[in-house]
Amino acid sequence: MTAGLKDSSKGQVIHGDFRTGNILVPNAQMPQHGRNVTLLVVDWEMMQLIPAGLWMLEAMVRHYPECLEKSAAIGNEIIVHAWHKDCAWFEKSDLACIFRQVR
């Protein structure tokens, strides 16, 4: 399989279950703004090798560049507020429905 990964004409790796629950964040203080942090993506059992992955991503970036930048900014906010366990921020965010108690 690794030989196929070196030649992108044979396909692209698609995670299959990419979500925040499959991203590991280091158990350390988050770095200051503008510095890199290593994140690990786990849970690869639904991974597939398909030929469409790269051109799909390139098309999205080419046609919707504002979405990519906005998505990255929102993802950054979610990770930072989750790291600080800032429940008040989440309760006011678009993700508030996750924090409502079932009655």
GROMACS .gro file of N, CA, C and O in nm:
model
  412
    1MET      N    1   0.082  -0.120   0.000
    1MET     CA    2   0.000   0.000   0.000
    1MET      C    3   0.086   0.126   0.000
    1MET      O    4   0.050   0.224  -0.062
    2THR      N    5   0.200   0.127   0.067
    2THR     CA    6   0.282   0.248   0.071
    2THR      C    7   0.332   0.289  -0.066
    2THR      O    8   0.347   0.406  -0.094
    3ALA      N    9   0.355   0.194  -0.156
    3ALA     CA   10   0.396   0.229  -0.292
    3ALA      C   11   0.286   0.309  -0.361
    3ALA      O   12   0.313   0.405  -0.432
    4GLY      N   13   0.161   0.272  -0.337
    4GLY     CA   14   0.049   0.345  -0.394
    4GLY      C   15   0.036   0.486  -0.339
    4GLY      O   16  -0.009   0.577  -0.407
    5LEU      N   17   0.078   0.506  -0.216
    5LEU     CA   18   0.070   0.638  -0.155
    5LEU      C   19   0.173   0.733  -0.216
    5LEU      O   20   0.151   0.853  -0.220
    6LYS      N   21   0.285   0.681  -0.261
    6LYS     CA   22   0.387   0.766  -0.322
    6LYS      C   23   0.345   0.815  -0.459
    6LYS      O   24   0.387   0.919  -0.504
    7ASP      N   25   0.262   0.741  -0.530
    7ASP     CA   26   0.216   0.778  -0.663
    7ASP      C   27   0.070   0.822  -0.651
    7ASP      O   28  -0.020   0.740  -0.643
    8SER      N   29   0.048   0.955  -0.650
    8SER     CA   30  -0.088   1.005  -0.627
    8SER      C   31  -0.184   0.969  -0.739
    8SER      O   32  -0.305   0.979  -0.722
    9SER      N   33  -0.135   0.924  -0.854
    9SER     CA   34  -0.226   0.884  -0.961
    9SER      C   35  -0.299   0.755  -0.927
    9SER      O   36  -0.399   0.721  -0.988
   10LYS      N   37  -0.249   0.680  -0.828
   10LYS     CA   38  -0.312   0.554  -0.789
   10LYS      C   39  -0.418   0.572  -0.681
   10LYS      O   40  -0.485   0.478  -0.644
   11GLY      N   41  -0.432   0.692  -0.627
   11GLY     CA   42  -0.536   0.715  -0.528
   11GLY      C   43  -0.490   0.806  -0.417
   11GLY      O   44  -0.373   0.840  -0.405
   12GLN      N   45  -0.586   0.846  -0.335
   12GLN     CA   46  -0.561   0.931  -0.219
   12GLN      C   47  -0.623   0.864  -0.096
   12GLN      O   48  -0.725   0.797  -0.106
   13VAL      N   49  -0.562   0.884   0.017
   13VAL     CA   50  -0.612   0.827   0.141
   13VAL      C   51  -0.727   0.914   0.192
   13VAL      O   52  -0.715   1.035   0.203
   14ILE      N   53  -0.839   0.852   0.218
   14ILE     CA   54  -0.956   0.917   0.277
   14ILE      C   55  -0.978   0.854   0.414
   14ILE      O   56  -0.990   0.731   0.426
   15HIS      N   57  -0.980   0.934   0.518
   15HIS     CA   58  -0.990   0.884   0.656
   15HIS      C   59  -1.116   0.803   0.677
   15HIS      O   60  -1.113   0.694   0.733
   16GLY      N   61  -1.230   0.856   0.638
   16GLY     CA   62  -1.356   0.783   0.652
   16GLY      C   63  -1.435   0.815   0.777
   16GLY      O   64  -1.554   0.787   0.784
   17ASP      N   65  -1.371   0.873   0.879
   17ASP     CA   66  -1.439   0.907   1.004
   17ASP      C   67  -1.369   1.026   1.068
   17ASP      O   68  -1.345   1.029   1.187
   18PHE      N   69  -1.333   1.125   0.987
   18PHE     CA   70  -1.258   1.240   1.039
   18PHE      C   71  -1.352   1.333   1.114
   18PHE      O   72  -1.447   1.386   1.060
   19ARG      N   73  -1.327   1.348   1.243
   19ARG     CA   74  -1.407   1.433   1.331
   19ARG      C   75  -1.321   1.469   1.451
   19ARG      O   76  -1.212   1.414   1.471
   20THR      N   77  -1.368   1.562   1.533
   20THR     CA   78  -1.287   1.608   1.646
   20THR      C   79  -1.255   1.496   1.745
   20THR      O   80  -1.150   1.498   1.807
   21GLY      N   81  -1.341   1.397   1.757
   21GLY     CA   82  -1.315   1.286   1.849
   21GLY      C   83  -1.200   1.197   1.806
   21GLY      O   84  -1.153   1.114   1.883
   22ASN      N   85  -1.154   1.213   1.684
   22ASN     CA   86  -1.043   1.134   1.634
   22ASN      C   87  -0.916   1.216   1.619
   22ASN      O   88  -0.826   1.180   1.544
   23ILE      N   89  -0.910   1.327   1.690
   23ILE     CA   90  -0.789   1.411   1.690
   23ILE      C   91  -0.736   1.416   1.832
   23ILE      O   92  -0.808   1.451   1.925
   24LEU      N   93  -0.609   1.379   1.849
   24LEU     CA   94  -0.545   1.385   1.980
   24LEU      C   95  -0.468   1.515   1.992
   24LEU      O   96  -0.390   1.552   1.904
   25VAL      N   97  -0.491   1.585   2.103
   25VAL     CA   98  -0.423   1.711   2.132
   25VAL      C   99  -0.324   1.683   2.244
   25VAL      O  100  -0.355   1.608   2.337
   26PRO      N  101  -0.204   1.740   2.239
   26PRO     CA  102  -0.105   1.711   2.344
   26PRO      C  103  -0.154   1.755   2.482
   26PRO      O  104  -0.226   1.855   2.494
   27ASN      N  105  -0.115   1.681   2.583
   27ASN     CA  106  -0.151   1.713   2.721
   27ASN      C  107  -0.048   1.814   2.775
   27ASN      O  108   0.035   1.782   2.858
   28ALA      N  109  -0.055   1.934   2.722
   28ALA     CA  110   0.039   2.041   2.760
   28ALA      C  111  -0.030   2.173   2.730
   28ALA      O  112  -0.133   2.178   2.663
   29GLN      N  113   0.028   2.279   2.778
   29GLN     CA  114  -0.027   2.411   2.753
   29GLN      C  115  -0.023   2.440   2.603
   29GLN      O  116   0.074   2.409   2.535
   30MET      N  117  -0.132   2.495   2.552
   30MET     CA  118  -0.137   2.528   2.409
   30MET      C  119  -0.038   2.640   2.381
   30MET      O  120  -0.022   2.732   2.461
   31PRO      N  121   0.029   2.635   2.267
   31PRO     CA  122   0.127   2.740   2.233
   31PRO      C  123   0.059   2.872   2.204
   31PRO      O  124  -0.062   2.877   2.177
   32GLN      N  125   0.138   2.978   2.206
   32GLN     CA  126   0.087   3.111   2.175
   32GLN      C  127   0.039   3.116   2.031
   32GLN      O  128   0.080   3.036   1.948
   33HIS      N  129  -0.048   3.212   2.002
   33HIS     CA  130  -0.102   3.229   1.867
   33HIS      C  131   0.011   3.239   1.765
   33HIS      O  132   0.110   3.308   1.787
   34GLY      N  133  -0.004   3.168   1.656
   34GLY     CA  134   0.095   3.173   1.550
   34GLY      C  135   0.200   3.064   1.559
   34GLY      O  136   0.282   3.048   1.470
   35ARG      N  137   0.201   2.987   1.666
   35ARG     CA  138   0.297   2.877   1.679
   35ARG      C  139   0.228   2.746   1.648
   35ARG      O  140   0.110   2.729   1.672
   36ASN      N  141   0.304   2.653   1.597
   36ASN     CA  142   0.247   2.523   1.559
   36ASN      C  143   0.229   2.432   1.679
   36ASN      O  144   0.304   2.441   1.776
   37VAL      N  145   0.130   2.345   1.670
   37VAL     CA  146   0.108   2.242   1.769
   37VAL      C  147   0.086   2.112   1.692
   37VAL      O  148   0.025   2.110   1.586
   38THR      N  149   0.141   2.003   1.744
   38THR     CA  150   0.126   1.874   1.678
   38THR      C  151  -0.005   1.810   1.720
   38THR      O  152  -0.032   1.794   1.839
   39LEU      N  153  -0.087   1.776   1.622
   39LEU     CA  154  -0.212   1.705   1.644
   39LEU      C  155  -0.198   1.568   1.578
   39LEU      O  156  -0.138   1.556   1.472
   40LEU      N  157  -0.253   1.466   1.640
   40LEU     CA  158  -0.247   1.331   1.584
   40LEU      C  159  -0.388   1.286   1.546
   40LEU      O  160  -0.481   1.299   1.625
   41VAL      N  161  -0.402   1.235   1.426
   41VAL     CA  162  -0.529   1.182   1.380
   41VAL      C  163  -0.527   1.031   1.402
   41VAL      O  164  -0.434   0.963   1.360
   42VAL      N  165  -0.630   0.980   1.470
   42VAL     CA  166  -0.638   0.837   1.503
   42VAL      C  167  -0.764   0.776   1.443
   42VAL      O  168  -0.845   0.845   1.384
   43ASP      N  169  -0.782   0.646   1.463
   43ASP     CA  170  -0.903   0.573   1.424
   43ASP      C  171  -0.914   0.561   1.272
   43ASP      O  172  -1.006   0.610   1.210
   44TRP      N  173  -0.818   0.492   1.214
   44TRP     CA  174  -0.807   0.482   1.069
   44TRP      C  175  -0.874   0.357   1.010
   44TRP      O  176  -0.858   0.330   0.892
   45GLU      N  177  -0.953   0.280   1.086
   45GLU     CA  178  -1.004   0.153   1.032
   45GLU      C  179  -1.104   0.171   0.918
   45GLU      O  180  -1.128   0.079   0.842
   46MET      N  181  -1.161   0.291   0.901
   46MET     CA  182  -1.254   0.314   0.790
   46MET      C  183  -1.184   0.378   0.670
   46MET      O  184  -1.248   0.419   0.573
   47MET      N  185  -1.051   0.386   0.675
   47MET     CA  186  -0.972   0.447   0.570
   47MET      C  187  -0.991   0.376   0.437
   47MET      O  188  -1.009   0.256   0.431
   48GLN      N  189  -0.991   0.456   0.329
   48GLN     CA  190  -1.000   0.401   0.195
   48GLN      C  191  -0.897   0.470   0.107
   48GLN      O  192  -0.857   0.583   0.134
   49LEU      N  193  -0.856   0.402   0.004
   49LEU     CA  194  -0.767   0.460  -0.096
   49LEU      C  195  -0.850   0.481  -0.221
   49LEU      O  196  -0.892   0.385  -0.285
   50ILE      N  197  -0.879   0.608  -0.252
   50ILE     CA  198  -0.962   0.636  -0.370
   50ILE      C  199  -0.893   0.739  -0.459
   50ILE      O  200  -0.816   0.821  -0.411
   51PRO      N  201  -0.922   0.736  -0.587
   51PRO     CA  202  -0.856   0.829  -0.678
   51PRO      C  203  -0.910   0.971  -0.674
   51PRO      O  204  -0.849   1.062  -0.727
   52ALA      N  205  -1.023   0.995  -0.610
   52ALA     CA  206  -1.088   1.125  -0.619
   52ALA      C  207  -1.049   1.225  -0.511
   52ALA      O  208  -1.078   1.343  -0.524
   53GLY      N  209  -0.985   1.182  -0.406
   53GLY     CA  210  -0.961   1.268  -0.290
   53GLY      C  211  -0.895   1.401  -0.320
   53GLY      O  212  -0.945   1.506  -0.282
   54LEU      N  213  -0.784   1.399  -0.388
   54LEU     CA  214  -0.709   1.522  -0.412
   54LEU      C  215  -0.784   1.619  -0.501
   54LEU      O  216  -0.795   1.736  -0.471
   55TRP      N  217  -0.842   1.572  -0.612
   55TRP     CA  218  -0.909   1.666  -0.700
   55TRP      C  219  -1.035   1.723  -0.637
   55TRP      O  220  -1.075   1.836  -0.665
   56MET      N  221  -1.100   1.648  -0.546
   56MET     CA  222  -1.216   1.701  -0.474
   56MET      C  223  -1.174   1.816  -0.383
   56MET      O  224  -1.239   1.920  -0.379
   57LEU      N  225  -1.065   1.796  -0.310
   57LEU     CA  226  -1.015   1.900  -0.220
   57LEU      C  227  -0.968   2.021  -0.299
   57LEU      O  228  -0.998   2.135  -0.262
   58GLU      N  229  -0.894   1.999  -0.408
   58GLU     CA  230  -0.848   2.110  -0.491
   58GLU      C  231  -0.964   2.190  -0.547
   58GLU      O  232  -0.959   2.313  -0.553
   59ALA      N  233  -1.070   2.123  -0.589
   59ALA     CA  234  -1.187   2.193  -0.642
   59ALA      C  235  -1.254   2.278  -0.534
   59ALA      O  236  -1.293   2.392  -0.559
   60MET      N  237  -1.264   2.227  -0.415
   60MET     CA  238  -1.323   2.304  -0.306
   60MET      C  239  -1.241   2.428  -0.275
   60MET      O  240  -1.294   2.537  -0.261
   61VAL      N  241  -1.110   2.411  -0.266
   61VAL     CA  242  -1.022   2.525  -0.236
   61VAL      C  243  -1.029   2.628  -0.349
   61VAL      O  244  -1.034   2.748  -0.324
   62ARG      N  245  -1.031   2.582  -0.471
   62ARG     CA  246  -1.033   2.673  -0.587
   62ARG      C  247  -1.164   2.751  -0.595
   62ARG      O  248  -1.166   2.870  -0.620
   63HIS      N  249  -1.277   2.685  -0.570
   63HIS     CA  250  -1.406   2.748  -0.588
   63HIS      C  251  -1.462   2.813  -0.461
   63HIS      O  252  -1.550   2.898  -0.469
   64TYR      N  253  -1.413   2.769  -0.345
   64TYR     CA  254  -1.465   2.823  -0.219
   64TYR      C  255  -1.350   2.858  -0.124
   64TYR      O  256  -1.347   2.810  -0.010
   65PRO      N  257  -1.256   2.943  -0.164
   65PRO     CA  258  -1.141   2.971  -0.076
   65PRO      C  259  -1.182   3.036   0.057
   65PRO      O  260  -1.120   3.011   0.160
   66GLU      N  261  -1.289   3.115   0.054
   66GLU     CA  262  -1.334   3.179   0.178
   66GLU      C  263  -1.384   3.075   0.279
   66GLU      O  264  -1.370   3.093   0.399
   67CYS      N  265  -1.440   2.965   0.230
   67CYS     CA  266  -1.488   2.860   0.320
   67CYS      C  267  -1.372   2.790   0.390
   67CYS      O  268  -1.381   2.757   0.508
   68LEU      N  269  -1.264   2.769   0.318
   68LEU     CA  270  -1.149   2.701   0.376
   68LEU      C  271  -1.090   2.784   0.489
   68LEU      O  272  -1.065   2.733   0.598
   69GLU      N  273  -1.071   2.913   0.466
   69GLU     CA  274  -1.014   2.999   0.568
   69GLU      C  275  -1.107   3.010   0.688
   69GLU      O  276  -1.063   3.002   0.803
   70LYS      N  277  -1.236   3.026   0.663
   70LYS     CA  278  -1.333   3.036   0.772
   70LYS      C  279  -1.340   2.905   0.851
   70LYS      O  280  -1.345   2.906   0.973
   71SER      N  281  -1.337   2.792   0.781
   71SER     CA  282  -1.341   2.661   0.848
   71SER      C  283  -1.219   2.642   0.938
   71SER      O  284  -1.231   2.591   1.049
   72ALA      N  285  -1.102   2.684   0.890
   72ALA     CA  286  -0.981   2.672   0.971
   72ALA      C  287  -0.991   2.760   1.095
   72ALA      O  288  -0.953   2.719   1.206
   73ALA      N  289  -1.044   2.881   1.081
   73ALA     CA  290  -1.058   2.972   1.196
   73ALA      C  291  -1.157   2.916   1.298
   73ALA      O  292  -1.131   2.920   1.419
   74ILE      N  293  -1.269   2.862   1.250
   74ILE     CA  294  -1.369   2.803   1.341
   74ILE      C  295  -1.310   2.682   1.411
   74ILE      O  296  -1.326   2.665   1.532
   75GLY      N  297  -1.241   2.596   1.338
   75GLY     CA  298  -1.177   2.479   1.398
   75GLY      C  299  -1.078   2.518   1.505
   75GLY      O  300  -1.072   2.456   1.612
   76ASN      N  301  -1.001   2.623   1.479
   76ASN     CA  302  -0.905   2.672   1.577
   76ASN      C  303  -0.976   2.719   1.704
   76ASN      O  304  -0.935   2.685   1.815
   77GLU      N  305  -1.085   2.795   1.687
   77GLU     CA  306  -1.161   2.842   1.804
   77GLU      C  307  -1.214   2.725   1.887
   77GLU      O  308  -1.207   2.726   2.009
   78ILE      N  309  -1.268   2.626   1.819
   78ILE     CA  310  -1.324   2.510   1.890
   78ILE      C  311  -1.216   2.438   1.969
   78ILE      O  312  -1.235   2.406   2.087
   79ILE      N  313  -1.100   2.415   1.908
   79ILE     CA  314  -0.992   2.345   1.978
   79ILE      C  315  -0.943   2.425   2.098
   79ILE      O  316  -0.925   2.370   2.208
   80VAL      N  317  -0.923   2.555   2.082
   80VAL     CA  318  -0.874   2.638   2.193
   80VAL      C  319  -0.974   2.641   2.308
   80VAL      O  320  -0.937   2.622   2.424
   81HIS      N  321  -1.102   2.664   2.277
   81HIS     CA  322  -1.202   2.671   2.385
   81HIS      C  323  -1.224   2.534   2.450
   81HIS      O  324  -1.247   2.526   2.571
   82ALA      N  325  -1.214   2.427   2.373
   82ALA     CA  326  -1.225   2.293   2.431
   82ALA      C  327  -1.106   2.265   2.522
   82ALA      O  328  -1.121   2.209   2.631
   83TRP      N  329  -0.987   2.305   2.479
   83TRP     CA  330  -0.867   2.284   2.559
   83TRP      C  331  -0.880   2.353   2.695
   83TRP      O  332  -0.841   2.299   2.798
   84HIS      N  333  -0.939   2.474   2.695
   84HIS     CA  334  -0.955   2.550   2.820
   84HIS      C  335  -1.083   2.512   2.895
   84HIS      O  336  -1.115   2.574   2.996
   85LYS      N  337  -1.155   2.412   2.843
   85LYS     CA  338  -1.280   2.365   2.905
   85LYS      C  339  -1.377   2.481   2.929
   85LYS      O  340  -1.440   2.493   3.033
   86ASP      N  341  -1.388   2.566   2.828
   86ASP     CA  342  -1.470   2.687   2.834
   86ASP      C  343  -1.615   2.655   2.796
   86ASP      O  344  -1.660   2.683   2.685
   87CYS      N  345  -1.687   2.594   2.889
   87CYS     CA  346  -1.825   2.553   2.862
   87CYS      C  347  -1.915   2.672   2.829
   87CYS      O  348  -2.004   2.660   2.745
   88ALA      N  349  -1.891   2.786   2.891
   88ALA     CA  350  -1.974   2.904   2.865
   88ALA      C  351  -1.966   2.945   2.718
   88ALA      O  352  -2.067   2.982   2.658
   89TRP      N  353  -1.847   2.937   2.659
   89TRP     CA  354  -1.832   2.970   2.517
   89TRP      C  355  -1.912   2.873   2.431
   89TRP      O  356  -1.982   2.914   2.338
   90PHE      N  357  -1.903   2.745   2.462
   90PHE     CA  358  -1.976   2.645   2.383
   90PHE      C  359  -2.126   2.661   2.397
   90PHE      O  360  -2.200   2.642   2.301
   91GLU      N  361  -2.173   2.697   2.516
   91GLU     CA  362  -2.317   2.713   2.538
   91GLU      C  363  -2.375   2.829   2.459
   91GLU      O  364  -2.495   2.834   2.433
   92LYS      N  365  -2.291   2.925   2.417
   92LYS     CA  366  -2.335   3.038   2.335
   92LYS      C  367  -2.303   3.018   2.186
   92LYS      O  368  -2.340   3.099   2.104
   93SER      N  369  -2.233   2.912   2.153
   93SER     CA  370  -2.188   2.890   2.016
   93SER      C  371  -2.292   2.812   1.935
   93SER      O  372  -2.397   2.773   1.986
   94ASP      N  373  -2.260   2.789   1.808
   94ASP     CA  374  -2.346   2.708   1.722
   94ASP      C  375  -2.353   2.563   1.769
   94ASP      O  376  -2.439   2.488   1.726
   95LEU      N  377  -2.263   2.524   1.857
   95LEU     CA  378  -2.260   2.388   1.910
   95LEU      C  379  -2.338   2.373   2.041
   95LEU      O  380  -2.331   2.270   2.106
   96ALA      N  381  -2.413   2.476   2.079
   96ALA     CA  382  -2.486   2.476   2.206
   96ALA      C  383  -2.579   2.356   2.221
   96ALA      O  384  -2.596   2.304   2.331
   97CYS      N  385  -2.635   2.309   2.109
   97CYS     CA  386  -2.729   2.196   2.117
   97CYS      C  387  -2.663   2.071   2.176
   97CYS      O  388  -2.730   1.987   2.236
   98ILE      N  389  -2.534   2.059   2.164
   98ILE     CA  390  -2.463   1.943   2.219
   98ILE      C  391  -2.463   1.947   2.372
   98ILE      O  392  -2.460   1.844   2.437
   99PHE      N  393  -2.471   2.069   2.429
   99PHE     CA  394  -2.459   2.084   2.573
   99PHE      C  395  -2.592   2.094   2.646
   99PHE      O  396  -2.594   2.103   2.767
  100ARG      N  397  -2.701   2.093   2.573
  100ARG     CA  398  -2.832   2.097   2.638
  100ARG      C  399  -2.863   1.963   2.701
  100ARG      O  400  -2.838   1.858   2.643
  101GLN      N  401  -2.919   1.967   2.820
  101GLN     CA  402  -2.956   1.843   2.887
  101GLN      C  403  -3.090   1.792   2.835
  101GLN      O  404  -3.180   1.871   2.808
  102VAL      N  405  -3.101   1.663   2.820
  102VAL     CA  406  -3.227   1.604   2.779
  102VAL      C  407  -3.317   1.600   2.901
  102VAL      O  408  -3.279   1.555   3.008
  103ARG      N  409  -3.438   1.649   2.885
  103ARG     CA  410  -3.530   1.654   3.001
  103ARG      C  411  -3.638   1.550   2.986
  103ARG      O  412  -3.687   1.517   2.891
   0.00000   0.00000   0.00000
